Coordinates of C-alpha atoms and ligand atoms in Angstrom, one line a residue:
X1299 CA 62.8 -101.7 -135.4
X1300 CA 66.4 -102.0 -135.3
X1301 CA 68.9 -102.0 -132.2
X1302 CA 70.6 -99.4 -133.3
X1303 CA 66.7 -97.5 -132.6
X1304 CA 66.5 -99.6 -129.4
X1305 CA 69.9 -98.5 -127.9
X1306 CA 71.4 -100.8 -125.0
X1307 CA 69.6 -100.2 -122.2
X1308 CA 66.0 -100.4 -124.4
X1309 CA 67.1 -104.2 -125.3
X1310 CA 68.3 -105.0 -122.0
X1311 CA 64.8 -103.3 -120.7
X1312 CA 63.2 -105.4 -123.2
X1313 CA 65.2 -108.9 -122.4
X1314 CA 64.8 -108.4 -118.4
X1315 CA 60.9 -107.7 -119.3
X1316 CA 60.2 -111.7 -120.2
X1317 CA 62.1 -112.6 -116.7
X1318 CA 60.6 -113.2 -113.7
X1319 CA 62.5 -114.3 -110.7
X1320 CA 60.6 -116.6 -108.1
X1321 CA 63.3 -117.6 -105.7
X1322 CA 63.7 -116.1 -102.4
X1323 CA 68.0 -116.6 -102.6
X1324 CA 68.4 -113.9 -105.5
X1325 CA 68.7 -110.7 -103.5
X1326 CA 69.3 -108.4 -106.3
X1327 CA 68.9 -109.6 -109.7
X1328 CA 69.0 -107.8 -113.5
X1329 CA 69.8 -104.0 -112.8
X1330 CA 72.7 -103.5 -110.9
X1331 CA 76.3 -103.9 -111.2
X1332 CA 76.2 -107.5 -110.3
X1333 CA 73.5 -110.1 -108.8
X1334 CA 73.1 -110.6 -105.2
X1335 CA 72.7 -114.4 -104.0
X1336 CA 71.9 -116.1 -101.1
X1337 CA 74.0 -119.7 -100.9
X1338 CA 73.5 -121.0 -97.3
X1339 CA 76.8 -119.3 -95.7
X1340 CA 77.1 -116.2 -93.7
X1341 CA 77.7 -114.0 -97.0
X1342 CA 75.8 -113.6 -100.2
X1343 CA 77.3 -114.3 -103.3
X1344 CA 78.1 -111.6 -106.2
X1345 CA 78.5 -112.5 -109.8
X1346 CA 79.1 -110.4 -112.7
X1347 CA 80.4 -110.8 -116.0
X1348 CA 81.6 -107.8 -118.6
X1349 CA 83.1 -108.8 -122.0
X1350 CA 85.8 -106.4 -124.2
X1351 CA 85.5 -106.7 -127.8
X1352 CA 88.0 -105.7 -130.3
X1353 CA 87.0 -102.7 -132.6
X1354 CA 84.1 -102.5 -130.0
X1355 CA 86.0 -101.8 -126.6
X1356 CA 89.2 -101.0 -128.0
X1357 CA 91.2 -100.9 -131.3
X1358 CA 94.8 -102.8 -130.5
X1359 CA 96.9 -99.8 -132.1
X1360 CA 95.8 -97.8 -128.8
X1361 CA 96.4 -100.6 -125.8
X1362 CA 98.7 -103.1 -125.3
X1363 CA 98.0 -107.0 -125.2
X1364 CA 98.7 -106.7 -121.2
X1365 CA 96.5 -103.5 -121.1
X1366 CA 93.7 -105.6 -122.6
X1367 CA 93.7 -108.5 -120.2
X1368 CA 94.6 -105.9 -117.1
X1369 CA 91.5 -104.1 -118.2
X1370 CA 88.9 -107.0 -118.5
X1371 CA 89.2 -108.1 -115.0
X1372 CA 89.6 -104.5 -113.9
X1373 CA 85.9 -103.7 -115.7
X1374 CA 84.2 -107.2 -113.5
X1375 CA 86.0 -106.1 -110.1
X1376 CA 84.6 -102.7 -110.5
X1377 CA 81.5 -104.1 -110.7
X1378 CA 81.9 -106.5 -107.4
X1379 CA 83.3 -103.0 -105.7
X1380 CA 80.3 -101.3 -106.6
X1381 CA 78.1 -104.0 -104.7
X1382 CA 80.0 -103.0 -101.7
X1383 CA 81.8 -106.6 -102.3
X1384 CA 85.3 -108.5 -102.1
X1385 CA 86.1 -110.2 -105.4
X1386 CA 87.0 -113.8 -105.2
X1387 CA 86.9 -116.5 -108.4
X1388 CA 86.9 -116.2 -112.3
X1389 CA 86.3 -117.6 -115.3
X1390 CA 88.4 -116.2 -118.5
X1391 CA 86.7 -117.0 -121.8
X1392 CA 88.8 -115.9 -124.8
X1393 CA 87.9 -115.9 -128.6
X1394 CA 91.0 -115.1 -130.9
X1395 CA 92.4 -115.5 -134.5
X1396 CA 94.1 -118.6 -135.4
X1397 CA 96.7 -115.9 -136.8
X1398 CA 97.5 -114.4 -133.6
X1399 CA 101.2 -114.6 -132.5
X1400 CA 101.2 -116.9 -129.0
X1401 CA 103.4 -113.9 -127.4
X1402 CA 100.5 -111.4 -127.7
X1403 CA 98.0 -114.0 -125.7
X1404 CA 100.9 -114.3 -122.9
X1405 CA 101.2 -110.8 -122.4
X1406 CA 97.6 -110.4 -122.6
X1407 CA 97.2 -113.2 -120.0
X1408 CA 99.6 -111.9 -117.8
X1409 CA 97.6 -108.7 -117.4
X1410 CA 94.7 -110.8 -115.9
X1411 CA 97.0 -112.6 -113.8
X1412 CA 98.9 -110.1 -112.4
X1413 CA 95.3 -108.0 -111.5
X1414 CA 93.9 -111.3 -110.5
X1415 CA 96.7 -111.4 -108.3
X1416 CA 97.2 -108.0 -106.9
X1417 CA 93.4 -108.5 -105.9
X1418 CA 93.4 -112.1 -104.6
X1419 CA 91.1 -113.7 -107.3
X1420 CA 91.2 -117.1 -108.3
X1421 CA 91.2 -117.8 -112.0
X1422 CA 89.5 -120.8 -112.2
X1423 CA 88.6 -122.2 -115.2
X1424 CA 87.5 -120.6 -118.6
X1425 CA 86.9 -121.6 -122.4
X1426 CA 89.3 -120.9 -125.4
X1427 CA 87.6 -120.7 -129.3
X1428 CA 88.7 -119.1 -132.5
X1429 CA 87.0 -115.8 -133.5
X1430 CA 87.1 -113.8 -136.0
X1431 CA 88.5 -110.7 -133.8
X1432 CA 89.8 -110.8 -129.9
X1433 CA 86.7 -111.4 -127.6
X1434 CA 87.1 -111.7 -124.4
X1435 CA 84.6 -112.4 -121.4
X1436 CA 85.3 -112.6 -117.6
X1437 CA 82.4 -114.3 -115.1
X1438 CA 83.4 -112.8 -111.8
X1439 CA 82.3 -114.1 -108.2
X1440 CA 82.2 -112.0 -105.5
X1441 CA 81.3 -112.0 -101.8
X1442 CA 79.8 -109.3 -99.5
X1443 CA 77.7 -109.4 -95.8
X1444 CA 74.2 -109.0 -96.5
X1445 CA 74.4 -105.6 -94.3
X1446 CA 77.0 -104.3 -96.8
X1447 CA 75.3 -105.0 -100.1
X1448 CA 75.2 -101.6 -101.5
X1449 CA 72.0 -101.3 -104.3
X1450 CA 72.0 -98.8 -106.9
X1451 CA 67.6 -98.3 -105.2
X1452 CA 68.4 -96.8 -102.3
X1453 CA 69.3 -93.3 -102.4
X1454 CA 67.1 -90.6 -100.7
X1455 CA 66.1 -87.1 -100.7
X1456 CA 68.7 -85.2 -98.9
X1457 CA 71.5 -87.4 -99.0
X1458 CA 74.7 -86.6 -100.4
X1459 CA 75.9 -87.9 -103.9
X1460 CA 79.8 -88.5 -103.5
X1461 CA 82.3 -89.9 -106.3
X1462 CA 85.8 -91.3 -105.5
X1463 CA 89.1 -90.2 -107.2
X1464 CA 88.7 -88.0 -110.3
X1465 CA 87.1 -88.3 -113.5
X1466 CA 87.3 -87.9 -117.1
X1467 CA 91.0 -88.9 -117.4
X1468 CA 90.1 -92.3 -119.4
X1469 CA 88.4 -90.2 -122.2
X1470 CA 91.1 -87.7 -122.1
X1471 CA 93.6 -89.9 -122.6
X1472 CA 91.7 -91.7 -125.5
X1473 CA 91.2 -88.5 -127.3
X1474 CA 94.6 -88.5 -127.1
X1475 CA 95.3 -92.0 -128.4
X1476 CA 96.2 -93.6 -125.2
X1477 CA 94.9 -96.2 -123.2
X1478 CA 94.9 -95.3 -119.4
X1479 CA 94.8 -98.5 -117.2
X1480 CA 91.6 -98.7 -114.9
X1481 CA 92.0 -98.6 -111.2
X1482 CA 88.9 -100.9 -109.8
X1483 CA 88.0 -98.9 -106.4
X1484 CA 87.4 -102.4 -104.5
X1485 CA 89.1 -101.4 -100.6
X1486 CA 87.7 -97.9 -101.1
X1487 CA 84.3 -99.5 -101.9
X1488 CA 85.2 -102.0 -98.6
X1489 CA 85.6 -98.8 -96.5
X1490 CA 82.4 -97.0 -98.0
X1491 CA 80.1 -99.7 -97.1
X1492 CA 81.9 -100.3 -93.8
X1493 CA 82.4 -96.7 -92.3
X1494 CA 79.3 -95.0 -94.5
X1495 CA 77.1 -97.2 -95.2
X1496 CA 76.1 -95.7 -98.7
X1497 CA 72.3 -95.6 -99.6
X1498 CA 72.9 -96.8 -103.1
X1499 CA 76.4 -96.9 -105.5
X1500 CA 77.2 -97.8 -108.4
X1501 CA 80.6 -97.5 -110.8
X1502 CA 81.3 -95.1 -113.1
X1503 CA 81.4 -97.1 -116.1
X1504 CA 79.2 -94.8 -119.0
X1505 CA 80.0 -91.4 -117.3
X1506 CA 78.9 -89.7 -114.2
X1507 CA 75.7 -88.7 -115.9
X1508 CA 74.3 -91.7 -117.1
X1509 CA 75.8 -93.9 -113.8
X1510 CA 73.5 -90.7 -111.8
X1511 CA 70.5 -91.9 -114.2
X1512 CA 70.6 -95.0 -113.3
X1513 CA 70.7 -94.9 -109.3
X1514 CA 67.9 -91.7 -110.0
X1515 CA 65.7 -94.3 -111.8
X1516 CA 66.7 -97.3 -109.4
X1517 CA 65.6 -95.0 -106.5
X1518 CA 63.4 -93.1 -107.7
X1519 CA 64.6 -89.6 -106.6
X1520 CA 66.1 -86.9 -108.9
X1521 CA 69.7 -85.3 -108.0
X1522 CA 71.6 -81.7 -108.5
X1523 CA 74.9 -81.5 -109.0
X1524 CA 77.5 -78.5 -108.8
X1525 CA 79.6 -78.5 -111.9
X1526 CA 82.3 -77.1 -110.0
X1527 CA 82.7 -80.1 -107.3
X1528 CA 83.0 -82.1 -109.9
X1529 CA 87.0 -83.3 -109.2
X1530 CA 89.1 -83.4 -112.5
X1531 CA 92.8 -83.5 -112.4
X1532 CA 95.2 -80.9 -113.6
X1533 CA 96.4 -83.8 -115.8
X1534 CA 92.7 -84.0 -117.7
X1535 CA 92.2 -80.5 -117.9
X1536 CA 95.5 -79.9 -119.7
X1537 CA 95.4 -82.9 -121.4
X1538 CA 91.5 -81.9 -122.4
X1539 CA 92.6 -78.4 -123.8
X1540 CA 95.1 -79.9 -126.0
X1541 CA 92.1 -81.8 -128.1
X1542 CA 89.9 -78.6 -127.7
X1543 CA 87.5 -80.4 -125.7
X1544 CA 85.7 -79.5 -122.7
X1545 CA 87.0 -81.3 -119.5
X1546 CA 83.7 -80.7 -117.6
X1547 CA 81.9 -82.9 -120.4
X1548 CA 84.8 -85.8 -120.6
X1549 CA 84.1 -86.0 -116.8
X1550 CA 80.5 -85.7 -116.9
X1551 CA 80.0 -88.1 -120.5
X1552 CA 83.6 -89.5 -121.3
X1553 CA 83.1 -92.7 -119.1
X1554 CA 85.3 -95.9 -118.3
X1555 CA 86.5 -94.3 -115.4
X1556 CA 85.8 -97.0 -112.7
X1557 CA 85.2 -94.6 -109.6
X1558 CA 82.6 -95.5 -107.2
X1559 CA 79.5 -93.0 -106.9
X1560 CA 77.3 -93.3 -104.4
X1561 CA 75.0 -91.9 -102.2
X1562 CA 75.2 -91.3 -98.6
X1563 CA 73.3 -89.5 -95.2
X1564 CA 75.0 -86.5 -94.6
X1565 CA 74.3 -86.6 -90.7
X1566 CA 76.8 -89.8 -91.5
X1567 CA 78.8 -88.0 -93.8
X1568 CA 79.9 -85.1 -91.3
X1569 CA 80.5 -87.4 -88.3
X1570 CA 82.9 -89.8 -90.5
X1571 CA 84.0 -88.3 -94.0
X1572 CA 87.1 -86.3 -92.3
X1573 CA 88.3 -89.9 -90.5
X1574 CA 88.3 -91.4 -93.9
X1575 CA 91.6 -92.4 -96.2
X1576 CA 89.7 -92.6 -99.2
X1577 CA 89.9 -89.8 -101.7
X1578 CA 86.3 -88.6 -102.0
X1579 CA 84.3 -85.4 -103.2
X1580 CA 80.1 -84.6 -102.5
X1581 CA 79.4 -83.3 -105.9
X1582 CA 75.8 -82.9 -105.2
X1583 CA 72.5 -84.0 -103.6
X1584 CA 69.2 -86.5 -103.7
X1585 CA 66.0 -84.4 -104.4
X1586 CA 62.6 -85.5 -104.0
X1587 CA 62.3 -84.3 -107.8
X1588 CA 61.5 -87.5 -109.3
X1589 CA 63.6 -88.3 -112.9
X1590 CA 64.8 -84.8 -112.8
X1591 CA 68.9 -84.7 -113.1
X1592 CA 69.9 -80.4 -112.7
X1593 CA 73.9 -79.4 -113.2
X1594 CA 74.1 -76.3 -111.4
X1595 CA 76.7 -74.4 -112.9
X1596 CA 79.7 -71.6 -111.3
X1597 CA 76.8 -68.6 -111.6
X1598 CA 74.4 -71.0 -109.9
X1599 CA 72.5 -71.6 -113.0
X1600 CA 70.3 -74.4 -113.5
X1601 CA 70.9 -76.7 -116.2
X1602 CA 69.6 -80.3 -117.1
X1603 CA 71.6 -82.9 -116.7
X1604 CA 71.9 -84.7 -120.0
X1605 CA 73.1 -88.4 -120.1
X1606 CA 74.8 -88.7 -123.0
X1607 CA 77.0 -91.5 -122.0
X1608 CA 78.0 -94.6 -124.1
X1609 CA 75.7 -96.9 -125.2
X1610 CA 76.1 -100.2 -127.3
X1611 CA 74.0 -100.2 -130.4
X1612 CA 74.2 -96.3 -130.3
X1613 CA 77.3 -94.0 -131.6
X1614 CA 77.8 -91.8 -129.1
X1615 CA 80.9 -91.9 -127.7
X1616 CA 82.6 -88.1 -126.8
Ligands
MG450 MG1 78.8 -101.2 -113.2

């Protein structure tokens, strides 16, 4: 067998198979958007860590040097905002060809820095090697109060399945060559865990489909979804006409978009949504329907929900 018949989340199934965890301070290990630590003080830790890969992630005739760095930190704080967390120290690994002109690595740099800094994160420390292509990996520590940590397991019949911001603009935009810069969600994820205490969440990193899957399978419900709720912009529905694509799919399959879904009571959810400055839609709803995903669409049709969102090893990228 071959990776490529394995797909990502097959090898990472079969890696976090061999591991067992027998330590009371790991809180949430392999299988969500970052681990959940226990280190003595009055918050756990978070800790992450995404790589970008050229010709992989991105090709550089389509993002700029800045755009690259901007967008490897932005990938790691997603993940911290998705845990409900507050990002807080880094480490910056790069690999890059001895050819590479030095001005490309500042600009590329100061996109970290200037994300790192916007966010209050601490770059401290890293590892530099030549490579054959630019790699580059960010380690990301977070914090968040244990009654905060927001799992992707936790989502219930009934509740209401909410996404922030719009989606499909990333893939729109690289249909149409361009790069758009991610927006990591972390004080809208601060307000969700504070004011609605989600049931599970997770970000929106392989498209709203697949990101579904995975709190589905974490929690062990099934979820509907109204194809119409689904917010896209005026921007991605133009922008997806012009490539002759569908802007329901680059919404629901298109990924990279970095909004936080979640999950949430809606006895909660009427009391507090309407106080809330944080742009967010309910596209849908838990059901006791174990595994099953259903896109309902504008006649009220039922359709299944098919997760056809990116996956290393796999070429499947809309
Ligand atoms: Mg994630």
């Amino acid at each position: 067998m071959k990776l490529k018949d394995l797909g990502e989340f097959g090898l990472i199934k079969r890696l976090a198979d061999d591991i067992s965890i027998n330590d009371a301070q790991v809180v949430a290990g392999i299988g969500d958007d970052a681990a959940a630590i226990k280190a003595g003080g009055p918050k756990l830790i978070l800790f992450t860590t995404d790589s970008l890969i050229e010709n992989v992630h991105f090709t550089c005739s389509t993002i700029t040097p800045y755009q690259i760095g901007w967008k490897a930190l932005a990938v790691n704080l997603s993940d911290i905002a998705a845990m409900g967390g507050v990002p807080k120290h880094g480490l910056v690994s790069i690999g890059l060809p001895p050819q590479t002109p030095v001005d490309f690595v500042d600009s590329f740099y100061q996109g970290i820095k200037d994300l790192a800094n916007k966010f209050k994160v601490n770059i401290v420390g890293g590892d530099t090697a030549r490579s054959p292509q630019l790699i580059v990996n960010i380690s990301l520590l977070g914090e968040v109060e244990e009654e905060y940590l927001a799992l992707r397991s936790g989502a219930k019949a009934g509740d209401k399945v909410l996404v922030t911001g719009d989606l499909g603009g990333s893939a729109a935009h690289r249909l149409a060559g361009k790069h758009l810069p991610p927006r990591p969600r972390v004080e809208e994820g601060r307000v969700i865990v504070r004011r609605l205490w989600p049931t599970s969440m997770i970000d929106i990193s392989d498209g709203l489909a697949s990101d579904l899957r995975h709190i589905c399978e974490s929690s062990q419900v099934g979820a509907k979804i109204w194809s119409q709720k689904i917010p896209v912009s005026e921007k991605t529905r133009q922008m997806s006409e012009q490539s002759g694509k569908d802007f329901l799919r680059l919404a629901l399959e298109g990924g990279e978009d970095y909004e936080l879904l979640f999950t949430a009571s809606p006895r909660r959810l009427s009391k507090l949504m309407s106080e809330i400055d944080v742009s967010m839609t309910v596209i849908g709803e838990i059901t006791d329907q174990k595994g099953k995903l259903l896109l309902i669409d504008k006649e009220g049709k039922l359709h299944p929900l098919e997760s056809k969102g990116y996956e290393h090893f796999k070429e499947n990228r809309p």
